[in-house]
Coordinates of C-alpha atoms in Angstrom, one line a residue:
X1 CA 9.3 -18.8 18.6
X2 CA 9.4 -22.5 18.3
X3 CA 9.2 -23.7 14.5
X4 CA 5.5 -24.7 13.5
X5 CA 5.2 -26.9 10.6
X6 CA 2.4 -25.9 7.9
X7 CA -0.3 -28.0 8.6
X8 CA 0.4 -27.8 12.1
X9 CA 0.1 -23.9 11.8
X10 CA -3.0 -23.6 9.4
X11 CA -5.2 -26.5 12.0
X12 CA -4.2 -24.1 14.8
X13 CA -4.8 -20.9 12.9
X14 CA -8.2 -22.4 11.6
X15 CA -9.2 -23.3 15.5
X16 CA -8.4 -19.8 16.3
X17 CA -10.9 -18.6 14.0
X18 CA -13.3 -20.9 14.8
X19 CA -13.1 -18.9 18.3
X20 CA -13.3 -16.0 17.1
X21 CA -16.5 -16.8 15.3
X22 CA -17.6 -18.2 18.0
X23 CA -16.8 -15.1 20.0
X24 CA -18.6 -13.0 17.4
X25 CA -22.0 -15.2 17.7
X26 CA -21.7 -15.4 13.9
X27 CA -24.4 -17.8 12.4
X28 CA -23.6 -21.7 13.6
X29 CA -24.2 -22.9 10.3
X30 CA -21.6 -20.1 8.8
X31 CA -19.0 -21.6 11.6
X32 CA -20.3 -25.2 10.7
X33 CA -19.4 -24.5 6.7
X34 CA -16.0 -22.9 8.1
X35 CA -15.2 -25.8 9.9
X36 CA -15.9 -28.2 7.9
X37 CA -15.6 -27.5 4.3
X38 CA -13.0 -24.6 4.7
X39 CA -15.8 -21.9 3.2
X40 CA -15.6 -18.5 4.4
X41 CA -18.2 -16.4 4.5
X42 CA -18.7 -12.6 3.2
X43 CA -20.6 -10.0 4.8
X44 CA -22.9 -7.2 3.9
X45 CA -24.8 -5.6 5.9
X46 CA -25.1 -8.4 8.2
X47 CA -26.4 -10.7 5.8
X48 CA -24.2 -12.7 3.1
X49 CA -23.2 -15.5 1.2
X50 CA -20.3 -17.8 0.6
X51 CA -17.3 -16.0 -1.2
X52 CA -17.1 -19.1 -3.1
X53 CA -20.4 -17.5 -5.1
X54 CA -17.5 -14.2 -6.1
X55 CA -15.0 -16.2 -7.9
X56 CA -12.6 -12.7 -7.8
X57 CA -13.0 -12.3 -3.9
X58 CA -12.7 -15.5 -3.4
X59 CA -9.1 -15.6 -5.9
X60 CA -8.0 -12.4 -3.9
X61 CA -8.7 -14.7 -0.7
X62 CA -6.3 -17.1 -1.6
X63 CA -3.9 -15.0 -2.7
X64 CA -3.4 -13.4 0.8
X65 CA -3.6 -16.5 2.5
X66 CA -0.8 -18.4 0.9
X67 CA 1.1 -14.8 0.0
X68 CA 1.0 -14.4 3.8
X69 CA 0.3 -17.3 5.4
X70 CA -2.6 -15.8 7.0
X71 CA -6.2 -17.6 7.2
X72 CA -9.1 -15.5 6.5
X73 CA -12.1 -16.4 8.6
X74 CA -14.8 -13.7 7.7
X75 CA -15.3 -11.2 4.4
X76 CA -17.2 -7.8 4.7
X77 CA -17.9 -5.8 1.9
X78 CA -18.6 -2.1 1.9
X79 CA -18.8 1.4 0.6
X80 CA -16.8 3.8 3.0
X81 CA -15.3 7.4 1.6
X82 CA -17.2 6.7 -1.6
X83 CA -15.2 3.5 -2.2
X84 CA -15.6 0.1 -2.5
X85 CA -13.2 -2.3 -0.1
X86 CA -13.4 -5.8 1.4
X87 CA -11.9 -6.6 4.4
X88 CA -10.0 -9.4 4.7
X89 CA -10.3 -11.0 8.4
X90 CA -7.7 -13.0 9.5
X91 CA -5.6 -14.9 12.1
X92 CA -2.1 -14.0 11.6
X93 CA 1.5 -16.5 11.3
X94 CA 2.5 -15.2 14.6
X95 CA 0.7 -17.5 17.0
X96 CA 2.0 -14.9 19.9
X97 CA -0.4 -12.0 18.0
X98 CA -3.5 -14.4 18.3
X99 CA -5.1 -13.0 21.6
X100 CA -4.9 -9.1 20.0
X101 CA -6.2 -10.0 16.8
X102 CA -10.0 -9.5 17.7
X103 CA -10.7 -7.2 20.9
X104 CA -14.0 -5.9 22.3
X105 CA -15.2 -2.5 22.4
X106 CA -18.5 -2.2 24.2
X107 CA -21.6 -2.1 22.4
X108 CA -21.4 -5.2 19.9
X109 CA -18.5 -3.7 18.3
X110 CA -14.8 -5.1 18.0
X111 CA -11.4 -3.8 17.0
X112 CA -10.6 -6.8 14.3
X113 CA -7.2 -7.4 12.5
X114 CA -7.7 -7.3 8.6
X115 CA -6.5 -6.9 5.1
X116 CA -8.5 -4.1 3.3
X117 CA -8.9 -4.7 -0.4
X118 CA -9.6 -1.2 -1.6
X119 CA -11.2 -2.3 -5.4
X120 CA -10.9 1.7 -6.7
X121 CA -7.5 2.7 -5.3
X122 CA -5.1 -0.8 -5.4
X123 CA -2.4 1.1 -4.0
X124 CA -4.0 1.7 -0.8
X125 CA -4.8 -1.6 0.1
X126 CA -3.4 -3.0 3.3
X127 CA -2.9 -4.7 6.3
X128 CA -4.5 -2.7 9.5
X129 CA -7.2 -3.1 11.8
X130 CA -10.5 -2.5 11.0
X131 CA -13.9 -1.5 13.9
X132 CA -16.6 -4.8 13.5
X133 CA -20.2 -4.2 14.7
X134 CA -22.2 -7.9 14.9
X135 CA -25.7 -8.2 15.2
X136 CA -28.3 -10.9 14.0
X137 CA -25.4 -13.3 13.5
X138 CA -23.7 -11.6 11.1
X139 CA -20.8 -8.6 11.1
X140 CA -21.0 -5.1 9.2
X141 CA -17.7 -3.3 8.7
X142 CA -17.8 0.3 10.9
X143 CA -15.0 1.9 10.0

């Protein structure tokens, strides 16, 4: 792979995600807040609000991101197997992964690249892929 520069990498992984918002139908004024002022949004249920307004997601955001050099384009937040996670959306370092990141599965729903903050069990919080459902221009984590 040819050697991307930071700010080279983090335009195009922030264009990617604009896509893949796009691709999602999320809200335009969700993808107008991502685009412009960097503010991601997290999901629940469908509906949401800027992480900015969870000052601990929003510190575990960042975290990721520059631990990883991933950008995160989209929070959920859920209760699955009795405990509470956020996922983590994100488009990866490795520009060559972009195009398998988010894939479609019929019916609204999407196979999505993510990292899953599991908030009562640490240890098993990872990187994986998580199943997306979008409706109403929003996202709901499926499983």
């Amino acid at each position: 792979m040819n050697e991307i520069t930071t700010n080279t990498l983090e335009e195009k992984q922030k264009s990617k995600a604009i896509e893949f918002l796009k691709q999602l139908k999320i809200y335009k004024s969700y993808i107008k807040g991502f685009k412009e002022e960097n503010e991601v949004f997290l999901f629940e249920q469908f509906n949401g609000y800027w992480v900015s307004e969870e000052p601990e997601v929003e510190a575990k955001m960042r975290e990721i991101e520059q631990k990883y050099n991933i950008k995160v384009y989209a929070i959920t937040h859920e209760r699955l197997f009795y405990k509470e996670m956020y996922s983590f959306l994100f488009i990866s370092k490795y520009p060559e992964d972009w195009d398998n990141l988010l894939q479609y599965e019929g019916h609204n729903q999407y196979h999505t690249a993510a990292y899953v903050w599991n908030i009562d069990w640490e240890e098993c919080s990872e990187f994986g892929d998580v199943l997306i459902e979008r409706a109403s221009g929003g996202i709901k984590r499926i499983g």
